[in-house]
mmCIF file of C-alpha atoms and ligand atoms in Angstrom:
data_model
loop_
_atom_site.group_PDB
_atom_site.id
_atom_site.type_symbol
_atom_site.label_atom_id
_atom_site.label_comp_id
_atom_site.label_asym_id
_atom_site.label_seq_id
_atom_site.Cartn_x
_atom_site.Cartn_y
_atom_site.Cartn_z
ATOM 1 C CA MET A 1 40.997 29.393 40.276
ATOM 2 C CA ASN A 2 44.690 28.545 40.604
ATOM 3 C CA LYS A 3 47.504 30.357 38.799
ATOM 4 C CA ASP A 4 47.632 27.981 35.821
ATOM 5 C CA GLU A 5 43.875 28.019 35.396
ATOM 6 C CA ALA A 6 43.883 31.819 35.568
ATOM 7 C CA LYS A 7 46.607 31.946 32.892
ATOM 8 C CA GLU A 8 44.707 29.557 30.660
ATOM 9 C CA ARG A 9 41.509 31.541 31.125
ATOM 10 C CA ARG A 10 43.370 34.737 30.247
ATOM 11 C CA GLU A 11 44.667 33.203 27.015
ATOM 12 C CA VAL A 12 41.161 32.085 26.065
ATOM 13 C CA ASP A 13 39.867 35.614 26.730
ATOM 14 C CA LEU A 14 42.620 37.206 24.647
ATOM 15 C CA ASP A 15 41.961 34.766 21.807
ATOM 16 C CA ARG A 16 38.247 35.600 21.907
ATOM 17 C CA LEU A 17 38.987 39.334 21.979
ATOM 18 C CA ASP A 18 41.268 38.913 18.943
ATOM 19 C CA ARG A 19 38.441 37.187 17.089
ATOM 20 C CA LEU A 20 36.011 39.937 18.056
ATOM 21 C CA ARG A 21 38.396 42.495 16.561
ATOM 22 C CA GLY A 22 38.997 40.484 13.405
ATOM 23 C CA ALA A 23 41.870 40.893 10.955
ATOM 24 C CA VAL A 24 42.977 44.369 11.981
ATOM 25 C CA PRO A 25 45.636 45.323 14.527
ATOM 26 C CA PRO A 26 44.451 46.450 17.982
ATOM 27 C CA ARG A 27 44.089 50.152 18.417
ATOM 28 C CA PRO A 28 46.472 51.364 21.114
ATOM 29 C CA HIS A 29 44.832 53.065 24.063
ATOM 30 C CA ASP A 30 45.711 56.648 24.754
ATOM 31 C CA ALA A 31 45.142 58.593 27.967
ATOM 32 C CA ARG A 32 41.913 60.155 26.691
ATOM 33 C CA ALA A 33 40.469 56.751 25.875
ATOM 34 C CA ILE A 34 41.571 55.253 29.192
ATOM 35 C CA ALA A 35 40.213 58.239 31.085
ATOM 36 C CA ALA A 36 36.885 57.910 29.316
ATOM 37 C CA LEU A 37 36.526 54.371 30.684
ATOM 38 C CA ALA A 38 35.914 55.942 34.054
ATOM 39 C CA ALA A 39 33.148 58.131 32.638
ATOM 40 C CA ASN A 40 30.737 55.242 32.044
ATOM 41 C CA PRO A 41 32.009 52.194 33.913
ATOM 42 C CA GLY A 42 28.707 50.335 33.625
ATOM 43 C CA CYS A 43 28.694 50.087 29.839
ATOM 44 C CA ALA A 44 29.423 46.526 28.677
ATOM 45 C CA ARG A 45 29.627 47.626 25.036
ATOM 46 C CA ARG A 46 32.437 50.025 25.711
ATOM 47 C CA SER A 47 34.244 47.565 27.994
ATOM 48 C CA VAL A 48 34.210 44.834 25.349
ATOM 49 C CA LEU A 49 35.178 47.077 22.418
ATOM 50 C CA ASP A 50 37.998 48.713 24.373
ATOM 51 C CA ALA A 51 39.301 45.433 25.756
ATOM 52 C CA ALA A 52 39.413 44.047 22.215
ATOM 53 C CA GLY A 53 41.277 47.152 20.965
ATOM 54 C CA ILE A 54 38.549 47.959 18.446
ATOM 55 C CA ASP A 55 38.693 51.271 16.628
ATOM 56 C CA LYS A 56 35.429 52.827 17.868
ATOM 57 C CA ASP A 57 35.882 55.896 15.692
ATOM 58 C CA ALA A 58 36.062 53.742 12.525
ATOM 59 C CA THR A 59 33.163 51.613 13.807
ATOM 60 C CA ALA A 60 30.994 54.682 14.394
ATOM 61 C CA THR A 61 31.855 56.046 10.952
ATOM 62 C CA HIS A 62 30.993 52.757 9.231
ATOM 63 C CA LEU A 63 27.704 52.663 11.133
ATOM 64 C CA GLY A 64 26.865 56.093 9.745
ATOM 65 C CA PHE A 65 27.275 57.903 13.075
ATOM 66 C CA PRO A 66 30.754 59.497 12.947
ATOM 67 C CA ALA A 67 32.135 60.707 16.265
ATOM 68 C CA PRO A 68 31.780 64.402 17.051
ATOM 69 C CA PHE A 69 35.292 64.754 18.432
ATOM 70 C CA GLY A 70 38.427 66.365 17.143
ATOM 71 C CA ARG A 71 39.786 69.726 18.147
ATOM 72 C CA SER A 72 39.794 72.621 15.714
ATOM 73 C CA PRO A 73 43.197 73.710 14.310
ATOM 74 C CA PHE A 74 42.731 76.946 16.286
ATOM 75 C CA ALA A 75 42.234 75.064 19.568
ATOM 76 C CA ILE A 76 45.263 72.850 18.863
ATOM 77 C CA THR A 77 47.463 75.857 18.100
ATOM 78 C CA ARG A 78 46.222 77.643 21.217
ATOM 79 C CA GLY A 79 46.857 74.565 23.372
ATOM 80 C CA ASN A 80 50.368 74.085 21.989
ATOM 81 C CA ALA A 81 51.214 77.764 22.476
ATOM 82 C CA PHE A 82 50.008 77.692 26.083
ATOM 83 C CA GLU A 83 51.970 74.544 26.871
ATOM 84 C CA ALA A 84 55.087 76.065 25.274
ATOM 85 C CA LEU A 85 54.627 79.181 27.403
ATOM 86 C CA VAL A 86 54.387 77.133 30.607
ATOM 87 C CA LYS A 87 57.409 75.016 29.698
ATOM 88 C CA GLU A 88 59.553 77.822 28.267
ATOM 89 C CA SER A 89 63.161 78.076 29.456
ATOM 90 C CA GLY A 90 63.248 74.746 31.260
ATOM 91 C CA CYS A 91 59.728 75.151 32.741
ATOM 92 C CA ALA A 92 60.645 78.466 34.413
ATOM 93 C CA GLU A 93 57.006 79.611 34.562
ATOM 94 C CA LEU A 94 55.879 76.252 35.873
ATOM 95 C CA LEU A 95 58.498 76.374 38.608
ATOM 96 C CA ARG A 96 57.204 79.778 39.678
ATOM 97 C CA LEU A 97 53.696 78.331 39.984
ATOM 98 C CA LEU A 98 54.905 75.251 41.845
ATOM 99 C CA ARG A 99 56.893 77.325 44.288
ATOM 100 C CA GLU A 100 53.735 79.272 45.144
ATOM 101 C CA LEU A 101 51.490 76.219 45.262
ATOM 102 C CA LEU A 102 53.741 73.749 47.067
ATOM 103 C CA GLY A 103 55.908 76.178 48.988
ATOM 104 C CA LEU A 104 59.034 75.007 47.217
ATOM 105 C CA PRO A 105 62.206 76.828 48.299
ATOM 106 C CA VAL A 106 63.816 78.625 45.360
ATOM 107 C CA ALA A 107 67.044 76.657 45.602
ATOM 108 C CA GLU A 108 65.320 73.293 45.256
ATOM 109 C CA ALA A 109 64.560 73.004 41.558
ATOM 110 C CA ALA A 110 66.144 71.172 38.676
ATOM 111 C CA TYR A 111 64.869 70.290 35.213
ATOM 112 C CA THR A 112 65.349 66.961 33.439
ATOM 113 C CA ASP A 113 64.013 66.294 29.950
ATOM 114 C CA LEU A 114 63.163 62.587 29.733
ATOM 115 C CA GLY A 115 62.354 62.954 26.040
ATOM 116 C CA ASP A 116 66.014 63.599 25.267
ATOM 117 C CA ILE A 117 67.404 60.146 24.461
ATOM 118 C CA GLY A 118 69.858 60.844 21.683
ATOM 119 C CA GLY A 119 67.340 61.033 18.840
ATOM 120 C CA ASP A 120 65.764 57.555 19.225
ATOM 121 C CA PRO A 121 62.033 58.193 19.507
ATOM 122 C CA SER A 122 60.851 54.567 20.053
ATOM 123 C CA ALA A 123 58.261 54.238 22.807
ATOM 124 C CA HIS A 124 59.998 51.251 24.343
ATOM 125 C CA LEU A 125 63.303 53.091 24.716
ATOM 126 C CA ARG A 126 61.708 56.297 25.951
ATOM 127 C CA HIS A 127 59.744 54.333 28.536
ATOM 128 C CA ALA A 128 62.881 52.491 29.674
ATOM 129 C CA HIS A 129 64.670 55.834 29.982
ATOM 130 C CA THR A 130 61.811 57.244 32.078
ATOM 131 C CA ARG A 131 61.908 54.182 34.349
ATOM 132 C CA THR A 132 65.653 54.472 34.861
ATOM 133 C CA LEU A 133 65.621 58.144 35.758
ATOM 134 C CA LEU A 134 62.499 58.006 37.954
ATOM 135 C CA ASP A 135 63.903 54.946 39.733
ATOM 136 C CA ARG A 136 67.076 56.864 40.450
ATOM 137 C CA ALA A 137 65.064 59.880 41.573
ATOM 138 C CA ALA A 138 62.953 57.767 43.931
ATOM 139 C CA ARG A 139 66.111 56.262 45.453
ATOM 140 C CA ASP A 140 68.362 59.297 45.702
ATOM 141 C CA GLY A 141 66.362 62.438 45.213
ATOM 142 C CA ALA A 142 64.131 62.477 48.252
ATOM 143 C CA GLY A 143 65.073 65.968 49.287
ATOM 144 C CA ALA A 144 65.450 67.645 45.916
ATOM 145 C CA GLY A 145 62.823 69.392 43.835
ATOM 146 C CA THR A 146 63.082 68.219 40.246
ATOM 147 C CA LEU A 147 60.881 68.528 37.189
ATOM 148 C CA TYR A 148 60.769 65.576 34.807
ATOM 149 C CA ASP A 149 59.499 66.685 31.434
ATOM 150 C CA HIS A 150 58.193 64.338 28.685
ATOM 151 C CA PRO A 151 58.037 61.150 30.764
ATOM 152 C CA LEU A 152 56.633 58.149 28.897
ATOM 153 C CA LEU A 153 54.483 56.028 31.168
ATOM 154 C CA ARG A 154 52.838 52.679 30.554
ATOM 155 C CA LEU A 155 49.668 50.905 31.662
ATOM 156 C CA GLU A 156 48.504 47.387 30.916
ATOM 157 C CA ILE A 157 44.998 47.555 29.503
ATOM 158 C CA ALA A 158 43.378 44.155 29.091
ATOM 159 C CA GLY A 159 46.684 42.506 28.244
ATOM 160 C CA GLN A 160 47.983 45.287 25.999
ATOM 161 C CA SER A 161 50.607 47.887 26.828
ATOM 162 C CA ALA A 162 49.346 51.427 26.466
ATOM 163 C CA TYR A 163 52.128 54.011 26.296
ATOM 164 C CA LEU A 164 51.003 57.345 27.643
ATOM 165 C CA GLU A 165 52.761 60.318 26.234
ATOM 166 C CA PRO A 166 51.381 63.075 28.360
ATOM 167 C CA ASP A 167 51.748 66.815 28.181
ATOM 168 C CA VAL A 168 52.544 66.516 31.856
ATOM 169 C CA VAL A 169 55.606 66.473 33.929
ATOM 170 C CA ALA A 170 56.253 64.458 37.020
ATOM 171 C CA PHE A 171 57.504 66.683 39.750
ATOM 172 C CA LEU A 172 59.488 65.251 42.635
ATOM 173 C CA HIS A 173 59.413 67.323 45.777
ATOM 174 C CA GLY A 174 60.148 66.174 49.308
ATOM 175 C CA GLY A 175 60.168 62.543 48.186
ATOM 176 C CA ARG A 176 56.703 62.727 46.575
ATOM 177 C CA PHE A 177 55.876 62.821 42.881
ATOM 178 C CA HIS A 178 53.189 65.127 41.590
ATOM 179 C CA ILE A 179 51.593 64.890 38.194
ATOM 180 C CA VAL A 180 51.280 68.223 36.441
ATOM 181 C CA GLU A 181 48.585 68.551 33.788
ATOM 182 C CA ILE A 182 48.640 71.553 31.458
ATOM 183 C CA LYS A 183 45.312 72.481 29.846
ATOM 184 C CA SER A 184 44.428 75.468 27.716
ATOM 185 C CA PHE A 185 40.814 75.931 28.844
ATOM 186 C CA ALA A 186 40.354 79.093 30.858
ATOM 187 C CA VAL A 187 39.676 79.331 34.574
ATOM 188 C CA ILE A 188 37.503 82.391 35.132
ATOM 189 C CA ASP A 189 37.104 83.728 38.672
ATOM 190 C CA GLY A 190 38.426 80.412 39.972
ATOM 191 C CA GLN A 191 35.891 78.344 37.982
ATOM 192 C CA ALA A 192 36.472 76.178 34.910
ATOM 193 C CA GLU A 193 33.803 74.601 32.727
ATOM 194 C CA PRO A 194 32.725 71.555 34.766
ATOM 195 C CA ASP A 195 32.923 69.112 31.809
ATOM 196 C CA LYS A 196 36.435 70.202 30.927
ATOM 197 C CA ALA A 197 37.630 70.189 34.524
ATOM 198 C CA ALA A 198 36.137 66.709 35.058
ATOM 199 C CA ALA A 199 37.777 65.371 31.879
ATOM 200 C CA ALA A 200 41.145 66.844 32.942
ATOM 201 C CA ALA A 201 40.833 65.208 36.372
ATOM 202 C CA ARG A 202 40.013 61.822 34.825
ATOM 203 C CA GLN A 203 42.955 62.116 32.441
ATOM 204 C CA ALA A 204 45.317 63.154 35.234
ATOM 205 C CA ALA A 205 44.125 60.128 37.245
ATOM 206 C CA VAL A 206 45.339 57.896 34.400
ATOM 207 C CA TYR A 207 48.824 59.384 34.712
ATOM 208 C CA VAL A 208 48.742 59.060 38.504
ATOM 209 C CA LEU A 209 47.841 55.388 38.163
ATOM 210 C CA ALA A 210 50.535 54.790 35.526
ATOM 211 C CA LEU A 211 53.164 56.478 37.690
ATOM 212 C CA LYS A 212 52.071 54.543 40.785
ATOM 213 C CA THR A 213 52.280 51.324 38.773
ATOM 214 C CA MET A 214 55.766 52.193 37.575
ATOM 215 C CA LEU A 215 57.002 52.936 41.097
ATOM 216 C CA GLU A 216 55.473 49.709 42.382
ATOM 217 C CA GLU A 217 57.160 47.679 39.623
ATOM 218 C CA LEU A 218 60.440 49.317 40.595
ATOM 219 C CA GLY A 219 59.989 48.296 44.225
ATOM 220 C CA HIS A 220 59.042 51.737 45.563
ATOM 221 C CA ASP A 221 56.012 52.737 47.579
ATOM 222 C CA PRO A 222 53.267 53.793 45.119
ATOM 223 C CA GLY A 223 51.965 56.061 47.882
ATOM 224 C CA ARG A 224 54.807 58.387 46.935
ATOM 225 C CA VAL A 225 52.693 59.599 44.021
ATOM 226 C CA ALA A 226 50.445 62.394 45.291
ATOM 227 C CA HIS A 227 46.685 62.124 44.730
ATOM 228 C CA ASP A 228 46.612 65.871 44.304
ATOM 229 C CA VAL A 229 47.551 66.700 40.740
ATOM 230 C CA VAL A 230 48.670 70.157 39.707
ATOM 231 C CA LEU A 231 46.328 71.558 37.061
ATOM 232 C CA VAL A 232 47.738 74.505 35.101
ATOM 233 C CA CYS A 233 45.325 76.614 33.030
ATOM 234 C CA PRO A 234 45.164 80.181 31.659
ATOM 235 C CA GLU A 235 43.606 82.495 34.208
ATOM 236 C CA ASN A 236 40.628 84.688 33.314
ATOM 237 C CA PHE A 237 40.855 86.107 29.788
ATOM 238 C CA ALA A 238 44.619 86.554 29.716
ATOM 239 C CA ASN A 239 47.100 83.858 28.812
ATOM 240 C CA ARG A 240 48.765 84.004 32.207
ATOM 241 C CA PRO A 241 49.071 80.498 33.692
ATOM 242 C CA ALA A 242 47.598 79.701 37.091
ATOM 243 C CA ALA A 243 47.900 76.447 39.028
ATOM 244 C CA ALA A 244 45.608 74.612 41.417
ATOM 245 C CA LEU A 245 45.690 71.274 43.216
ATOM 246 C CA VAL A 246 42.982 68.806 42.173
ATOM 247 C CA ASP A 247 42.266 65.696 44.248
ATOM 248 C CA VAL A 248 41.764 62.772 41.850
ATOM 249 C CA ARG A 249 41.198 59.964 44.388
ATOM 250 C CA ARG A 250 37.608 59.390 43.256
ATOM 251 C CA GLN A 251 38.596 59.242 39.578
ATOM 252 C CA LEU A 252 41.435 56.908 40.474
ATOM 253 C CA ALA A 253 39.101 54.539 42.321
ATOM 254 C CA VAL A 254 36.661 54.422 39.392
ATOM 255 C CA LEU A 255 39.502 53.902 36.939
ATOM 256 C CA ARG A 256 40.935 51.035 38.981
ATOM 257 C CA ARG A 257 37.530 49.366 39.194
ATOM 258 C CA GLN A 258 36.968 49.726 35.490
ATOM 259 C CA LEU A 259 40.411 48.413 34.556
ATOM 260 C CA ALA A 260 39.928 45.427 36.865
ATOM 261 C CA ARG A 261 36.578 44.873 35.202
ATOM 262 C CA MET A 262 38.239 44.925 31.798
ATOM 263 C CA THR A 263 40.696 42.288 32.861
ATOM 264 C CA ARG A 264 37.657 40.188 33.787
ATOM 265 C CA VAL A 265 35.994 41.020 30.520
ATOM 266 C CA GLY A 266 35.802 37.272 29.874
ATOM 267 C CA THR A 267 32.461 37.059 31.685
ATOM 268 C CA LEU A 268 31.025 39.726 29.374
ATOM 269 C CA VAL A 269 32.519 38.015 26.339
ATOM 270 C CA ASP A 270 31.181 34.620 27.416
ATOM 271 C CA ALA A 271 27.658 35.993 27.218
ATOM 272 C CA LEU A 272 28.047 37.089 23.565
ATOM 273 C CA PRO A 273 26.803 35.000 20.656
ATOM 274 C CA PRO A 274 29.485 32.638 19.316
ATOM 275 C CA GLY A 275 31.019 33.830 16.058
ATOM 276 C CA LEU A 276 30.276 37.477 16.818
ATOM 277 C CA THR A 277 32.856 39.846 15.319
ATOM 278 C CA PHE A 278 33.299 43.586 14.840
ATOM 279 C CA ASP A 279 35.792 43.008 12.038
ATOM 280 C CA LEU A 280 36.385 46.107 9.928
ATOM 281 C CA ALA A 281 39.045 44.722 7.603
ATOM 282 C CA PRO A 282 39.324 47.092 4.633
ATOM 283 C CA GLY A 283 38.849 45.992 1.056
ATOM 284 C CA ASP A 284 41.120 46.984 -1.869
ATOM 285 C CA ASP A 285 39.699 50.512 -1.779
ATOM 286 C CA GLY A 286 40.659 50.935 1.894
ATOM 287 C CA VAL A 287 37.002 50.996 3.005
ATOM 288 C CA PRO A 288 35.614 48.218 5.224
ATOM 289 C CA GLY A 289 33.777 45.851 2.915
ATOM 290 C CA ARG A 290 31.370 44.639 5.579
ATOM 291 C CA PRO A 291 27.741 45.782 5.239
ATOM 292 C CA ALA A 292 26.909 48.450 7.840
ATOM 293 C CA ALA A 293 23.678 46.643 8.746
ATOM 294 C CA GLU A 294 25.621 43.546 9.717
ATOM 295 C CA LEU A 295 28.015 45.572 11.852
ATOM 296 C CA ARG A 296 25.038 47.302 13.481
ATOM 297 C CA GLU A 297 23.600 43.958 14.556
ATOM 298 C CA ALA A 298 26.982 42.917 15.935
ATOM 299 C CA VAL A 299 27.345 46.115 17.983
ATOM 300 C CA ARG A 300 23.776 45.821 19.253
ATOM 301 C CA ALA A 301 24.543 42.343 20.534
ATOM 302 C CA VAL A 302 26.535 43.962 23.369
ATOM 303 C CA GLU A 303 24.478 45.823 25.920
ATOM 304 C CA ALA A 304 25.060 49.583 26.126
ATOM 305 C CA ARG A 305 24.320 51.984 28.927
ATOM 306 C CA TYR A 306 23.893 55.289 27.213
ATOM 307 C CA ALA A 307 24.048 58.491 29.257
ATOM 308 C CA PRO A 308 24.482 62.127 28.201
ATOM 309 C CA ASP A 309 28.109 61.977 29.411
ATOM 310 C CA CYS A 310 28.809 59.681 26.452
ATOM 311 C CA LEU A 311 28.510 62.699 24.142
ATOM 312 C CA SER A 312 31.807 64.043 25.411
ATOM 313 C CA THR A 313 33.661 60.793 26.035
ATOM 314 C CA CYS A 314 32.860 58.005 23.576
ATOM 315 C CA ASP A 315 33.171 57.731 19.812
ATOM 316 C CA LEU A 316 29.986 55.659 19.600
ATOM 317 C CA CYS A 317 27.853 58.307 21.305
ATOM 318 C CA PHE A 318 25.652 59.252 18.313
ATOM 319 C CA PHE A 319 24.978 55.611 17.485
ATOM 320 C CA CYS A 320 24.087 54.733 21.077
ATOM 321 C CA ARG A 321 21.990 57.874 21.500
ATOM 322 C CA ASP A 322 20.011 56.984 18.394
ATOM 323 C CA GLU A 323 19.551 53.445 19.677
ATOM 324 C CA ALA A 324 18.437 54.688 23.103
ATOM 325 C CA ALA A 325 15.891 57.193 21.739
ATOM 326 C CA GLY A 326 12.429 56.331 23.037
ATOM 327 C CA GLN A 327 13.719 54.139 25.839
ATOM 328 C CA GLU A 328 12.337 54.739 29.306
ATOM 329 C CA SER A 329 15.332 54.209 31.581
ATOM 330 C CA THR A 330 16.258 57.080 33.886
ATOM 331 C CA ASP A 331 19.920 56.236 33.148
ATOM 332 C CA LEU A 332 19.449 58.179 29.919
ATOM 333 C CA LEU A 333 18.993 61.397 31.875
ATOM 334 C CA GLY A 334 22.572 61.320 33.143
ATOM 335 C CA ARG A 335 24.331 60.297 36.284
ATOM 336 C CA GLN A 336 23.203 63.251 38.401
ATOM 337 C CA VAL A 337 19.509 62.755 37.630
ATOM 338 C CA ARG A 338 19.820 58.976 37.937
ATOM 339 C CA ASP A 339 21.448 59.322 41.361
ATOM 340 C CA ALA A 340 18.872 61.884 42.481
ATOM 341 C CA LEU A 341 16.091 59.517 41.394
ATOM 342 C CA GLY A 342 17.785 56.586 43.136
ATOM 343 C CA GLY A 343 15.508 53.537 42.929
ATOM 344 C CA VAL A 344 13.189 54.984 40.255
ATOM 345 C CA ALA A 345 14.054 53.012 37.143
ATOM 346 C CA THR A 346 11.949 54.597 34.400
ATOM 347 C CA VAL A 347 10.782 58.022 33.303
ATOM 348 C CA GLY A 348 7.168 56.773 33.351
ATOM 349 C CA GLU A 349 7.551 55.708 36.964
ATOM 350 C CA ALA A 350 9.017 59.117 37.899
ATOM 351 C CA LEU A 351 6.152 60.955 36.161
ATOM 352 C CA GLY A 352 3.582 58.721 37.874
ATOM 353 C CA LEU A 353 5.103 59.461 41.292
ATOM 354 C CA ALA A 354 5.192 63.175 40.465
ATOM 355 C CA ASP A 355 1.539 63.521 39.479
ATOM 356 C CA GLY A 356 0.362 61.106 42.187
ATOM 357 C CA SER A 357 -1.084 58.541 39.770
ATOM 358 C CA ARG A 358 1.376 55.990 41.111
ATOM 359 C CA GLU A 359 1.826 54.914 44.717
ATOM 360 C CA PRO A 360 5.433 54.979 45.944
ATOM 361 C CA GLY A 361 6.974 51.576 46.544
ATOM 362 C CA GLU A 362 8.969 50.695 49.635
ATOM 363 C CA GLY A 363 11.817 53.206 50.087
ATOM 364 C CA GLN A 364 10.416 55.569 47.422
ATOM 365 C CA GLU A 365 8.412 57.769 49.821
ATOM 366 C CA GLU A 366 10.992 60.564 50.014
ATOM 367 C CA ILE A 367 11.722 60.740 46.306
ATOM 368 C CA ALA A 368 7.971 60.638 45.616
ATOM 369 C CA ARG A 369 7.462 63.593 47.982
ATOM 370 C CA LEU A 370 10.185 65.580 46.202
ATOM 371 C CA LEU A 371 8.813 64.722 42.776
ATOM 372 C CA ARG A 372 5.298 65.810 43.782
ATOM 373 C CA LEU A 373 6.738 69.077 45.153
ATOM 374 C CA ALA A 374 8.650 69.665 41.910
ATOM 375 C CA ASP A 375 5.514 68.896 39.906
ATOM 376 C CA ARG A 376 3.478 71.402 41.939
ATOM 377 C CA MET A 377 6.132 74.109 41.590
ATOM 378 C CA TYR A 378 6.363 73.479 37.863
ATOM 379 C CA ALA A 379 2.576 73.735 37.511
ATOM 380 C CA GLU A 380 2.506 77.011 39.486
ATOM 381 C CA LEU A 381 5.262 78.571 37.408
ATOM 382 C CA SER A 382 4.034 77.520 33.986
HETATM 383 S S1 SF4 Z 1 28.484 55.819 23.745
HETATM 384 FE FE1 SF4 Z 1 27.646 53.766 23.802
HETATM 385 S S2 SF4 Z 1 29.419 52.401 23.903
HETATM 386 FE FE2 SF4 Z 1 30.112 54.423 24.433
HETATM 387 S S3 SF4 Z 1 30.011 54.467 26.677
HETATM 388 FE FE3 SF4 Z 1 28.104 55.344 25.900
HETATM 389 S S4 SF4 Z 1 26.660 53.662 25.782
HETATM 390 FE FE4 SF4 Z 1 28.693 52.778 25.993
#
């Protein structure tokens, strides 16, 4: 496909995505939503809805399966207080942590607030300001250690600009930028809750990608953004911050693949019935006038790939879980089980291999042996 054909194809895709969304404005992507893309990259339903900028929360609510998300006021207050503590006095506490973690000499530290742009809070201006100062830093500040607070980054998601307003700072040290992610979940004896740590890593990967993209656009080497992000959390049961380096290369690779897939969402959209729409235009009373049953059929027209991870990452999780109930696919047991059962597609097949009523197919001998062993151990213990 040449450049003109690619452009034309892109316009057709965007037009189709607009029609799928209907008469409501696209929902802007935030870092949580972008990060969640990497949690279930094989789900066509999520890819299509996100590419079209559809409000999945409103969709789930109209379907009768409201999303289980939303932090409690207590958790929000706690998170804000912890972030304020870390950033107090020009990020003094954060600098202490960074000095320990990155071996930064005391003299090499400066603080720049990129959110301070003379009272104009528009995203466009704040982003331009971030670009200007980070460009200057990349050119001139190779030796200095400098914290950049409140940067506003940007990523193109399926033709739309997503502005990412992180609670992170970009830290330039020795010519390399580090993303710093501040989270209020506790790290106890060096361990955080795996779900929370994984979500933080995925979210940090979004910022790494956005910062790499910005540097590349400015003509700098994107490799100057470190893959190791600095994760700051309260340590043990006190509120004292602790920092650790987290390698987000894997999350970054998944995110890149998924974003590339979204830009090729046209192939998914081509396979949908003509005239399909997820339109949720509100009536005079502010409530979508469309019958829920009709919307349900529309959503079901796009293939889903439900997995337990969806419960912590996607607004449609209760709807998709309900839809998937009774299905046989081992995908439903989660990524870890699915990977461990590699090549065994259904629960019935796995049970048959375990109790010996089914002969293993080619390449299934080892997993069949392990399943039979597990079955025997289970029988002995129960
Ligand atoms: S909840 Fe549904 S739409 Fe969302 S990622 Fe999971 S399967 Fe896909």
